[in-house]
Amino acid sequence: MSDEADANRVAGWFGDCYGRQPEGVWQAPGRANLIGEHTDYNQGWVLPFALDRGVLVAAACRHDGMLVIRSRQAPGEPATLPLATVAPGRVTGWAAYPAGVAWALREAGHPVGGASLAIDSTLPQGAGLSSSAALECAVALALTGLYGLDVPRPDLAILARRAENDFVGVPSGIMDQSASLLCQASHALLLDCRSGEGSAVPLEPAAAGLALLIVDTGARHALGDGRYALRRSECDRAASALGVRCLRDVAGADAADGLADPVLRRRARHVITENHRVEQAVALLRAGDLAGAGELLCASHASLRDDFEISWPEADATVSAAMDAGAAGARMIGGGFGGSVIALVPADQSAVRTGIGEEYTRRGWPPPGFLDAPPSASAHRLR
């Protein structure tokens, strides 16, 4: 669906909710991470790109100090919140994400006032495509746009992350918000998660006769269930045991061999080797060898499965079936324990899609979802 059609749809729904037209419509994309998983909160490097689907927000100012939020994905759960009392712990469920953005902006001194928001999404929720960060970034653009605030995008990404970390309580890194706000079409974003500096890396699969395919395995995940936080704490403990501030500062994977705890050893080995895989992938992309990066995707998946232990049966089966059907590489993406797989496939995807579908049928699983993933533009105002 086109941007214009998306904008018209959510603007019409805003009218149904509030009996008036919105003052603007904003869209923020979800993201897929080509490589660099669980390196972001270890202050390492990641290589995400923006999807051509995301979260849309139609919005208008209010003068009563209230934040009123409606979501098409949660029609029976509207939220009406006095901005003056919005604080961590006082808002739960999906509404905590947009409320947290308003709180973070105000905490940073930006004079955001009341607003009516109507939210819609073209992203599958729980598929590891960062629908939560897309929601945060779309709301951040909407609120700053409504109130004429000029907040640089890297700063806006930090505030959106603060909403997720300090308001919602999910200890995520900066990758998802940065990807949604900073990516360029036909490029991935090489993001240094310590400095916040990013650079565009060419990512044009069609020019190489390839395509990027997202496979929604149907196994849902939730970052707030504690397992994501556990992995983060394990990484912190591993870094401490190695005498460094974070695992980014460990130069070689052999250093992890000195850890007495086998669990911490595996966690550290994944992060250290994954950072190296990001560097290798960037070199290949800048040399025009996208196909050569496929092997790195497979190595990343094996590391996430065996060392970080966050894969799940559908992801493992999807990667195996994709490779058997001619993919150049594939791996799980996202926080883990459910969600999606990314596969680098021939431009004619039919054999890979068929092979994966047949494997799901053989195992008695519901059919997977398939999503074309051309590297797309960052968040922007639609009208």
mmCIF file of C-alpha atoms in Angstrom:
data_model
loop_
_atom_site.group_PDB
_atom_site.id
_atom_site.type_symbol
_atom_site.label_atom_id
_atom_site.label_comp_id
_atom_site.label_asym_id
_atom_site.label_seq_id
_atom_site.Cartn_x
_atom_site.Cartn_y
_atom_site.Cartn_z
ATOM 1 C CA MET A 1 0.000 0.000 0.000
ATOM 2 C CA SER A 2 1.264 3.515 -0.802
ATOM 3 C CA ASP A 3 2.152 6.194 1.720
ATOM 4 C CA GLU A 4 -0.827 8.234 0.543
ATOM 5 C CA ALA A 5 -3.244 5.349 1.036
ATOM 6 C CA ASP A 6 -1.771 4.611 4.472
ATOM 7 C CA ALA A 7 -2.067 8.273 5.470
ATOM 8 C CA ASN A 8 -5.650 8.494 4.268
ATOM 9 C CA ARG A 9 -6.596 5.313 6.114
ATOM 10 C CA VAL A 10 -5.218 6.384 9.478
ATOM 11 C CA ALA A 11 -6.486 9.962 9.052
ATOM 12 C CA GLY A 12 -9.962 8.587 8.387
ATOM 13 C CA TRP A 13 -9.765 6.444 11.468
ATOM 14 C CA PHE A 14 -8.595 9.458 13.506
ATOM 15 C CA GLY A 15 -11.764 11.218 12.336
ATOM 16 C CA ASP A 16 -13.868 8.278 13.469
ATOM 17 C CA CYS A 17 -12.216 8.363 16.905
ATOM 18 C CA TYR A 18 -12.156 12.088 17.543
ATOM 19 C CA GLY A 19 -14.705 13.699 15.220
ATOM 20 C CA ARG A 20 -12.135 15.974 13.603
ATOM 21 C CA GLN A 21 -9.268 15.803 11.164
ATOM 22 C CA PRO A 22 -5.686 15.251 12.380
ATOM 23 C CA GLU A 23 -3.095 17.994 12.118
ATOM 24 C CA GLY A 24 -0.600 15.538 10.672
ATOM 25 C CA VAL A 25 0.228 11.900 9.976
ATOM 26 C CA TRP A 26 3.654 10.376 10.657
ATOM 27 C CA GLN A 27 5.123 6.965 9.861
ATOM 28 C CA ALA A 28 8.102 5.155 11.408
ATOM 29 C CA PRO A 29 9.358 1.887 9.933
ATOM 30 C CA GLY A 30 10.126 -1.362 11.612
ATOM 31 C CA ARG A 31 13.585 -2.740 11.088
ATOM 32 C CA ALA A 32 15.385 -5.914 10.256
ATOM 33 C CA ASN A 33 18.929 -6.394 11.431
ATOM 34 C CA LEU A 34 21.118 -7.847 8.718
ATOM 35 C CA ILE A 35 23.717 -8.851 11.298
ATOM 36 C CA GLY A 36 24.848 -7.807 14.770
ATOM 37 C CA GLU A 37 22.418 -9.380 17.246
ATOM 38 C CA HIS A 38 22.614 -8.621 20.977
ATOM 39 C CA THR A 39 25.688 -6.495 20.383
ATOM 40 C CA ASP A 40 23.878 -3.180 20.816
ATOM 41 C CA TYR A 41 23.554 -3.141 24.607
ATOM 42 C CA ASN A 42 27.138 -4.425 24.748
ATOM 43 C CA GLN A 43 28.163 -1.147 23.067
ATOM 44 C CA GLY A 44 29.220 -2.946 19.910
ATOM 45 C CA TRP A 45 28.220 -2.615 16.262
ATOM 46 C CA VAL A 46 24.997 -3.454 14.450
ATOM 47 C CA LEU A 47 23.891 -3.341 10.815
ATOM 48 C CA PRO A 48 20.116 -2.838 10.601
ATOM 49 C CA PHE A 49 17.986 -1.522 7.757
ATOM 50 C CA ALA A 50 14.507 -0.029 7.673
ATOM 51 C CA LEU A 51 11.541 -1.949 6.330
ATOM 52 C CA ASP A 52 8.838 -0.606 4.047
ATOM 53 C CA ARG A 53 6.242 -1.267 6.754
ATOM 54 C CA GLY A 54 5.822 0.390 10.093
ATOM 55 C CA VAL A 55 3.629 2.262 12.551
ATOM 56 C CA LEU A 56 1.505 5.238 11.601
ATOM 57 C CA VAL A 57 0.288 7.964 13.948
ATOM 58 C CA ALA A 58 -2.340 10.562 13.130
ATOM 59 C CA ALA A 59 -2.293 13.323 15.725
ATOM 60 C CA ALA A 60 -3.701 16.656 16.798
ATOM 61 C CA CYS A 61 -2.982 19.002 19.696
ATOM 62 C CA ARG A 62 -5.204 19.157 22.750
ATOM 63 C CA HIS A 63 -5.415 22.079 25.151
ATOM 64 C CA ASP A 64 -6.638 20.210 28.219
ATOM 65 C CA GLY A 65 -3.319 18.637 29.207
ATOM 66 C CA MET A 66 -4.518 15.153 28.315
ATOM 67 C CA LEU A 67 -2.837 12.472 26.225
ATOM 68 C CA VAL A 68 -5.565 10.418 24.549
ATOM 69 C CA ILE A 69 -4.437 7.330 22.662
ATOM 70 C CA ARG A 70 -6.327 4.928 20.424
ATOM 71 C CA SER A 71 -4.827 1.938 18.610
ATOM 72 C CA ARG A 72 -6.452 0.033 15.784
ATOM 73 C CA GLN A 73 -4.538 -3.033 17.013
ATOM 74 C CA ALA A 74 -6.091 -2.702 20.503
ATOM 75 C CA PRO A 75 -9.532 -1.206 19.826
ATOM 76 C CA GLY A 76 -10.934 -2.154 23.214
ATOM 77 C CA GLU A 77 -8.089 -0.593 25.200
ATOM 78 C CA PRO A 78 -8.148 3.210 24.784
ATOM 79 C CA ALA A 79 -6.023 5.309 27.111
ATOM 80 C CA THR A 80 -6.775 8.778 28.477
ATOM 81 C CA LEU A 81 -3.931 10.113 30.602
ATOM 82 C CA PRO A 82 -3.280 13.465 32.317
ATOM 83 C CA LEU A 83 0.194 14.395 31.093
ATOM 84 C CA ALA A 84 1.093 16.011 34.400
ATOM 85 C CA THR A 85 0.809 12.684 36.218
ATOM 86 C CA VAL A 86 2.320 10.379 33.565
ATOM 87 C CA ALA A 87 5.262 8.611 35.182
ATOM 88 C CA PRO A 88 6.968 5.208 35.137
ATOM 89 C CA GLY A 89 4.816 2.552 36.746
ATOM 90 C CA ARG A 90 1.550 4.419 36.226
ATOM 91 C CA VAL A 91 0.802 3.215 32.698
ATOM 92 C CA THR A 92 0.814 -0.430 31.668
ATOM 93 C CA GLY A 93 0.223 -2.428 28.502
ATOM 94 C CA TRP A 94 0.674 -1.119 24.974
ATOM 95 C CA ALA A 95 -0.158 2.478 25.990
ATOM 96 C CA ALA A 96 3.044 2.635 28.046
ATOM 97 C CA TYR A 97 5.091 2.989 24.840
ATOM 98 C CA PRO A 98 3.489 6.213 23.509
ATOM 99 C CA ALA A 99 2.987 7.557 27.037
ATOM 100 C CA GLY A 100 6.647 6.871 27.771
ATOM 101 C CA VAL A 101 7.693 8.934 24.760
ATOM 102 C CA ALA A 102 5.665 11.938 25.968
ATOM 103 C CA TRP A 103 7.195 11.501 29.428
ATOM 104 C CA ALA A 104 10.757 11.245 28.067
ATOM 105 C CA LEU A 105 10.345 14.359 25.925
ATOM 106 C CA ARG A 106 8.974 16.364 28.846
ATOM 107 C CA GLU A 107 11.673 15.049 31.197
ATOM 108 C CA ALA A 108 14.258 16.309 28.688
ATOM 109 C CA GLY A 109 12.728 19.787 28.828
ATOM 110 C CA HIS A 110 10.807 19.722 25.569
ATOM 111 C CA PRO A 111 7.460 21.514 26.018
ATOM 112 C CA VAL A 112 5.116 18.816 24.738
ATOM 113 C CA GLY A 113 1.463 19.397 25.560
ATOM 114 C CA GLY A 114 -1.688 17.371 25.250
ATOM 115 C CA ALA A 115 -2.445 15.373 22.133
ATOM 116 C CA SER A 116 -4.958 13.042 20.543
ATOM 117 C CA LEU A 117 -3.269 10.080 18.852
ATOM 118 C CA ALA A 118 -4.661 7.425 16.527
ATOM 119 C CA ILE A 119 -2.227 4.578 15.907
ATOM 120 C CA ASP A 120 -2.184 1.929 13.205
ATOM 121 C CA SER A 121 0.454 -0.597 12.157
ATOM 122 C CA THR A 122 1.381 -2.544 9.053
ATOM 123 C CA LEU A 123 3.933 -4.620 10.984
ATOM 124 C CA PRO A 124 3.215 -8.059 12.411
ATOM 125 C CA GLN A 125 3.483 -7.724 16.188
ATOM 126 C CA GLY A 126 5.803 -10.047 18.071
ATOM 127 C CA ALA A 127 7.675 -10.974 14.903
ATOM 128 C CA GLY A 128 10.987 -9.438 15.964
ATOM 129 C CA LEU A 129 10.661 -6.494 13.554
ATOM 130 C CA SER A 130 10.700 -3.868 16.287
ATOM 131 C CA SER A 131 7.101 -2.741 16.237
ATOM 132 C CA SER A 132 7.612 -1.227 19.708
ATOM 133 C CA ALA A 133 10.462 1.052 18.584
ATOM 134 C CA ALA A 134 8.518 2.005 15.443
ATOM 135 C CA LEU A 135 5.627 3.024 17.691
ATOM 136 C CA GLU A 136 7.919 5.067 19.918
ATOM 137 C CA CYS A 137 9.562 6.821 16.973
ATOM 138 C CA ALA A 138 6.292 7.591 15.191
ATOM 139 C CA VAL A 139 4.874 9.105 18.375
ATOM 140 C CA ALA A 140 8.086 11.046 18.971
ATOM 141 C CA LEU A 141 7.901 12.581 15.493
ATOM 142 C CA ALA A 142 4.202 13.312 15.920
ATOM 143 C CA LEU A 143 4.571 15.081 19.279
ATOM 144 C CA THR A 144 7.606 17.112 18.239
ATOM 145 C CA GLY A 145 5.906 17.935 14.931
ATOM 146 C CA LEU A 146 2.690 19.082 16.609
ATOM 147 C CA TYR A 147 4.557 21.389 18.955
ATOM 148 C CA GLY A 148 7.151 22.664 16.473
ATOM 149 C CA LEU A 149 10.116 21.190 18.316
ATOM 150 C CA ASP A 150 13.379 20.712 16.425
ATOM 151 C CA VAL A 151 14.989 17.717 18.115
ATOM 152 C CA PRO A 152 17.905 16.160 16.180
ATOM 153 C CA ARG A 153 17.138 12.604 15.211
ATOM 154 C CA PRO A 154 20.004 10.981 17.126
ATOM 155 C CA ASP A 155 18.720 12.749 20.251
ATOM 156 C CA LEU A 156 15.174 11.663 19.469
ATOM 157 C CA ALA A 157 16.361 8.060 19.205
ATOM 158 C CA ILE A 158 17.911 8.353 22.668
ATOM 159 C CA LEU A 159 14.658 9.702 24.112
ATOM 160 C CA ALA A 160 12.614 6.969 22.448
ATOM 161 C CA ARG A 161 14.987 4.410 23.907
ATOM 162 C CA ARG A 162 14.595 6.017 27.329
ATOM 163 C CA ALA A 163 10.849 5.535 27.018
ATOM 164 C CA GLU A 164 11.385 1.817 26.463
ATOM 165 C CA ASN A 165 14.096 1.402 29.116
ATOM 166 C CA ASP A 166 12.930 3.640 31.945
ATOM 167 C CA PHE A 167 9.190 3.876 31.392
ATOM 168 C CA VAL A 168 8.205 0.507 29.932
ATOM 169 C CA GLY A 169 11.015 -1.353 31.683
ATOM 170 C CA VAL A 170 12.574 -3.226 28.746
ATOM 171 C CA PRO A 171 16.396 -2.907 28.853
ATOM 172 C CA SER A 172 16.870 -2.656 25.080
ATOM 173 C CA GLY A 173 19.778 -1.047 23.276
ATOM 174 C CA ILE A 174 19.722 1.916 20.902
ATOM 175 C CA MET A 175 19.654 -0.042 17.624
ATOM 176 C CA ASP A 176 15.932 -0.232 16.949
ATOM 177 C CA GLN A 177 15.159 3.439 17.493
ATOM 178 C CA SER A 178 18.256 4.513 15.538
ATOM 179 C CA ALA A 179 17.318 2.305 12.604
ATOM 180 C CA SER A 180 13.781 3.663 12.500
ATOM 181 C CA LEU A 181 14.939 7.292 12.596
ATOM 182 C CA LEU A 182 18.266 7.256 10.725
ATOM 183 C CA CYS A 183 18.227 4.636 7.936
ATOM 184 C CA GLN A 184 18.337 5.513 4.231
ATOM 185 C CA ALA A 185 16.683 3.691 1.348
ATOM 186 C CA SER A 186 18.933 1.106 -0.354
ATOM 187 C CA HIS A 187 21.325 1.192 2.597
ATOM 188 C CA ALA A 188 21.943 -0.444 5.923
ATOM 189 C CA LEU A 189 23.037 1.577 8.936
ATOM 190 C CA LEU A 190 26.377 0.715 10.507
ATOM 191 C CA LEU A 191 25.783 1.922 14.035
ATOM 192 C CA ASP A 192 28.429 2.231 16.722
ATOM 193 C CA CYS A 193 26.303 1.669 19.810
ATOM 194 C CA ARG A 194 28.870 3.289 22.110
ATOM 195 C CA SER A 195 29.293 6.608 20.335
ATOM 196 C CA GLY A 196 25.913 6.646 18.600
ATOM 197 C CA GLU A 197 27.643 7.416 15.310
ATOM 198 C CA GLY A 198 26.175 5.850 12.207
ATOM 199 C CA SER A 199 27.187 5.546 8.593
ATOM 200 C CA ALA A 200 25.290 4.346 5.552
ATOM 201 C CA VAL A 201 26.414 1.094 3.936
ATOM 202 C CA PRO A 202 25.112 0.199 0.449
ATOM 203 C CA LEU A 203 22.562 -2.599 0.584
ATOM 204 C CA GLU A 204 20.899 -3.145 -2.799
ATOM 205 C CA PRO A 205 19.964 -6.809 -3.106
ATOM 206 C CA ALA A 206 18.063 -6.356 -6.386
ATOM 207 C CA ALA A 207 21.221 -5.055 -8.080
ATOM 208 C CA ALA A 208 22.942 -8.324 -7.124
ATOM 209 C CA GLY A 209 20.069 -10.492 -8.366
ATOM 210 C CA LEU A 210 19.063 -11.196 -4.778
ATOM 211 C CA ALA A 211 16.328 -10.325 -2.335
ATOM 212 C CA LEU A 212 15.962 -10.061 1.420
ATOM 213 C CA LEU A 213 13.077 -12.130 2.739
ATOM 214 C CA ILE A 214 11.616 -12.011 6.237
ATOM 215 C CA VAL A 215 9.963 -15.212 7.407
ATOM 216 C CA ASP A 216 7.566 -14.757 10.307
ATOM 217 C CA THR A 217 7.781 -18.125 12.051
ATOM 218 C CA GLY A 218 4.542 -17.554 13.931
ATOM 219 C CA ALA A 219 6.207 -18.163 17.297
ATOM 220 C CA ARG A 220 5.532 -15.014 19.281
ATOM 221 C CA HIS A 221 8.044 -13.407 21.580
ATOM 222 C CA ALA A 222 7.854 -10.754 24.262
ATOM 223 C CA LEU A 223 10.929 -8.853 25.377
ATOM 224 C CA GLY A 224 9.298 -8.097 28.701
ATOM 225 C CA ASP A 225 9.159 -11.733 29.809
ATOM 226 C CA GLY A 226 12.546 -11.593 31.551
ATOM 227 C CA ARG A 227 14.677 -13.768 29.273
ATOM 228 C CA TYR A 228 16.007 -10.793 27.303
ATOM 229 C CA ALA A 229 16.944 -9.044 30.563
ATOM 230 C CA LEU A 230 18.665 -12.213 31.749
ATOM 231 C CA ARG A 231 20.888 -12.316 28.664
ATOM 232 C CA ARG A 232 21.812 -8.697 29.209
ATOM 233 C CA SER A 233 22.756 -9.331 32.829
ATOM 234 C CA GLU A 234 24.822 -12.347 31.790
ATOM 235 C CA CYS A 235 26.753 -10.175 29.348
ATOM 236 C CA ASP A 236 27.377 -7.604 32.084
ATOM 237 C CA ARG A 237 28.648 -10.326 34.405
ATOM 238 C CA ALA A 238 30.903 -11.718 31.696
ATOM 239 C CA ALA A 239 32.384 -8.290 31.029
ATOM 240 C CA SER A 240 32.993 -7.754 34.719
ATOM 241 C CA ALA A 241 34.703 -11.132 35.035
ATOM 242 C CA LEU A 242 36.948 -10.222 32.088
ATOM 243 C CA GLY A 243 37.841 -6.884 33.664
ATOM 244 C CA VAL A 244 36.297 -4.671 30.954
ATOM 245 C CA ARG A 245 33.489 -2.150 30.922
ATOM 246 C CA CYS A 246 31.558 -4.099 28.304
ATOM 247 C CA LEU A 247 32.120 -6.986 25.917
ATOM 248 C CA ARG A 248 32.869 -4.631 23.040
ATOM 249 C CA ASP A 249 36.240 -4.048 24.672
ATOM 250 C CA VAL A 250 37.314 -7.696 24.328
ATOM 251 C CA ALA A 251 39.461 -8.035 21.224
ATOM 252 C CA GLY A 252 39.444 -11.773 20.542
ATOM 253 C CA ALA A 253 37.060 -14.647 21.180
ATOM 254 C CA ASP A 254 39.805 -16.658 22.830
ATOM 255 C CA ALA A 255 39.614 -14.280 25.804
ATOM 256 C CA ALA A 256 36.239 -15.775 26.647
ATOM 257 C CA ASP A 257 37.924 -19.133 27.202
ATOM 258 C CA GLY A 258 39.246 -17.797 30.473
ATOM 259 C CA LEU A 259 35.779 -17.488 31.992
ATOM 260 C CA ALA A 260 35.141 -20.208 34.561
ATOM 261 C CA ASP A 261 31.353 -20.102 34.161
ATOM 262 C CA PRO A 262 30.476 -22.001 30.956
ATOM 263 C CA VAL A 263 27.289 -19.993 30.466
ATOM 264 C CA LEU A 264 29.112 -16.670 30.642
ATOM 265 C CA ARG A 265 31.798 -18.112 28.370
ATOM 266 C CA ARG A 266 29.215 -18.854 25.697
ATOM 267 C CA ARG A 267 27.503 -15.481 26.021
ATOM 268 C CA ALA A 268 30.783 -13.602 25.702
ATOM 269 C CA ARG A 269 31.926 -15.694 22.749
ATOM 270 C CA HIS A 270 28.764 -14.851 20.839
ATOM 271 C CA VAL A 271 29.040 -11.098 21.380
ATOM 272 C CA ILE A 272 32.749 -10.960 20.534
ATOM 273 C CA THR A 273 32.439 -13.022 17.353
ATOM 274 C CA GLU A 274 29.253 -11.223 16.306
ATOM 275 C CA ASN A 275 31.033 -7.882 16.413
ATOM 276 C CA HIS A 276 33.675 -9.318 14.097
ATOM 277 C CA ARG A 277 30.951 -10.606 11.759
ATOM 278 C CA VAL A 278 29.489 -7.110 11.498
ATOM 279 C CA GLU A 279 32.882 -5.740 10.465
ATOM 280 C CA GLN A 280 33.294 -8.490 7.885
ATOM 281 C CA ALA A 281 29.807 -7.937 6.479
ATOM 282 C CA VAL A 282 30.397 -4.206 6.074
ATOM 283 C CA ALA A 283 33.616 -4.857 4.174
ATOM 284 C CA LEU A 284 31.808 -7.261 1.835
ATOM 285 C CA LEU A 285 28.910 -4.881 1.203
ATOM 286 C CA ARG A 286 31.219 -1.970 0.467
ATOM 287 C CA ALA A 287 33.090 -4.217 -1.966
ATOM 288 C CA GLY A 288 29.806 -5.078 -3.710
ATOM 289 C CA ASP A 289 29.795 -8.707 -2.548
ATOM 290 C CA LEU A 290 26.381 -9.108 -0.920
ATOM 291 C CA ALA A 291 26.227 -12.812 -1.740
ATOM 292 C CA GLY A 292 29.441 -13.317 0.197
ATOM 293 C CA ALA A 293 27.732 -12.062 3.340
ATOM 294 C CA GLY A 294 25.397 -15.056 3.312
ATOM 295 C CA GLU A 295 27.908 -17.273 5.063
ATOM 296 C CA LEU A 296 28.149 -14.720 7.867
ATOM 297 C CA LEU A 297 24.380 -14.849 8.382
ATOM 298 C CA CYS A 298 24.542 -18.602 8.873
ATOM 299 C CA ALA A 299 27.450 -18.265 11.294
ATOM 300 C CA SER A 300 25.499 -15.655 13.240
ATOM 301 C CA HIS A 301 22.521 -17.986 13.534
ATOM 302 C CA ALA A 302 24.672 -20.848 14.783
ATOM 303 C CA SER A 303 26.186 -18.556 17.407
ATOM 304 C CA LEU A 304 22.772 -17.279 18.536
ATOM 305 C CA ARG A 305 21.505 -20.850 18.733
ATOM 306 C CA ASP A 306 24.460 -22.506 20.449
ATOM 307 C CA ASP A 307 26.278 -19.778 22.405
ATOM 308 C CA PHE A 308 23.560 -17.241 23.163
ATOM 309 C CA GLU A 309 20.848 -19.907 23.305
ATOM 310 C CA ILE A 310 17.957 -17.741 22.163
ATOM 311 C CA SER A 311 16.824 -19.500 19.001
ATOM 312 C CA TRP A 312 13.663 -21.588 18.799
ATOM 313 C CA PRO A 313 12.613 -24.675 16.804
ATOM 314 C CA GLU A 314 10.796 -22.831 14.024
ATOM 315 C CA ALA A 315 13.764 -20.539 13.443
ATOM 316 C CA ASP A 316 16.220 -23.417 13.228
ATOM 317 C CA ALA A 317 13.964 -25.303 10.811
ATOM 318 C CA THR A 318 13.433 -22.170 8.694
ATOM 319 C CA VAL A 319 17.155 -21.500 8.355
ATOM 320 C CA SER A 320 17.843 -25.122 7.402
ATOM 321 C CA ALA A 321 14.999 -25.266 4.876
ATOM 322 C CA ALA A 322 15.985 -21.930 3.331
ATOM 323 C CA MET A 323 19.562 -23.066 2.826
ATOM 324 C CA ASP A 324 18.447 -26.396 1.350
ATOM 325 C CA ALA A 325 16.260 -24.480 -1.119
ATOM 326 C CA GLY A 326 19.051 -22.231 -2.398
ATOM 327 C CA ALA A 327 19.341 -19.290 0.003
ATOM 328 C CA ALA A 328 22.771 -17.659 0.256
ATOM 329 C CA GLY A 329 22.354 -17.257 4.013
ATOM 330 C CA ALA A 330 19.772 -17.036 6.776
ATOM 331 C CA ARG A 331 19.530 -16.371 10.490
ATOM 332 C CA MET A 332 17.102 -15.576 13.258
ATOM 333 C CA ILE A 333 16.625 -11.885 14.040
ATOM 334 C CA GLY A 334 15.407 -9.944 17.037
ATOM 335 C CA GLY A 335 15.477 -10.585 20.738
ATOM 336 C CA GLY A 336 14.966 -14.307 20.382
ATOM 337 C CA PHE A 337 12.638 -17.046 21.659
ATOM 338 C CA GLY A 338 10.240 -16.329 18.804
ATOM 339 C CA GLY A 339 9.803 -13.947 15.919
ATOM 340 C CA SER A 340 11.347 -13.994 12.480
ATOM 341 C CA VAL A 341 14.181 -15.187 10.278
ATOM 342 C CA ILE A 342 15.921 -13.120 7.615
ATOM 343 C CA ALA A 343 17.097 -14.911 4.484
ATOM 344 C CA LEU A 344 19.254 -13.707 1.609
ATOM 345 C CA VAL A 345 17.631 -15.419 -1.355
ATOM 346 C CA PRO A 346 17.610 -15.387 -5.168
ATOM 347 C CA ALA A 347 15.455 -12.663 -6.693
ATOM 348 C CA ASP A 348 12.994 -15.384 -7.674
ATOM 349 C CA GLN A 349 12.084 -16.405 -4.155
ATOM 350 C CA SER A 350 9.656 -19.155 -5.093
ATOM 351 C CA ALA A 351 11.914 -22.143 -4.386
ATOM 352 C CA VAL A 352 12.872 -20.844 -0.943
ATOM 353 C CA ARG A 353 9.304 -19.969 0.001
ATOM 354 C CA THR A 354 8.107 -23.374 -1.179
ATOM 355 C CA GLY A 355 10.855 -25.230 0.654
ATOM 356 C CA ILE A 356 10.139 -23.450 3.930
ATOM 357 C CA GLY A 357 6.391 -23.932 3.561
ATOM 358 C CA GLU A 358 6.805 -27.641 2.901
ATOM 359 C CA GLU A 359 8.981 -28.017 6.004
ATOM 360 C CA TYR A 360 6.308 -26.364 8.151
ATOM 361 C CA THR A 361 3.671 -28.650 6.677
ATOM 362 C CA ARG A 362 5.829 -31.698 7.337
ATOM 363 C CA ARG A 363 6.193 -30.688 10.976
ATOM 364 C CA GLY A 364 2.495 -29.924 11.395
ATOM 365 C CA TRP A 365 3.084 -26.226 12.057
ATOM 366 C CA PRO A 366 0.825 -23.383 10.865
ATOM 367 C CA PRO A 367 2.105 -21.805 7.625
ATOM 368 C CA PRO A 368 4.774 -19.113 8.087
ATOM 369 C CA GLY A 369 4.337 -15.545 6.922
ATOM 370 C CA PHE A 370 6.555 -14.068 4.220
ATOM 371 C CA LEU A 371 7.506 -10.413 3.913
ATOM 372 C CA ASP A 372 9.648 -8.833 1.204
ATOM 373 C CA ALA A 373 12.213 -6.600 2.874
ATOM 374 C CA PRO A 374 13.691 -3.988 0.525
ATOM 375 C CA PRO A 375 15.941 -1.604 2.516
ATOM 376 C CA SER A 376 13.757 1.473 2.899
ATOM 377 C CA ALA A 377 13.657 5.049 4.171
ATOM 378 C CA SER A 378 13.527 6.187 7.776
ATOM 379 C CA ALA A 379 10.611 7.731 9.680
ATOM 380 C CA HIS A 380 8.925 10.708 8.059
ATOM 381 C CA ARG A 381 5.817 12.842 7.933
ATOM 382 C CA LEU A 382 3.238 11.611 5.424
ATOM 383 C CA ARG A 383 0.943 14.657 5.495
#
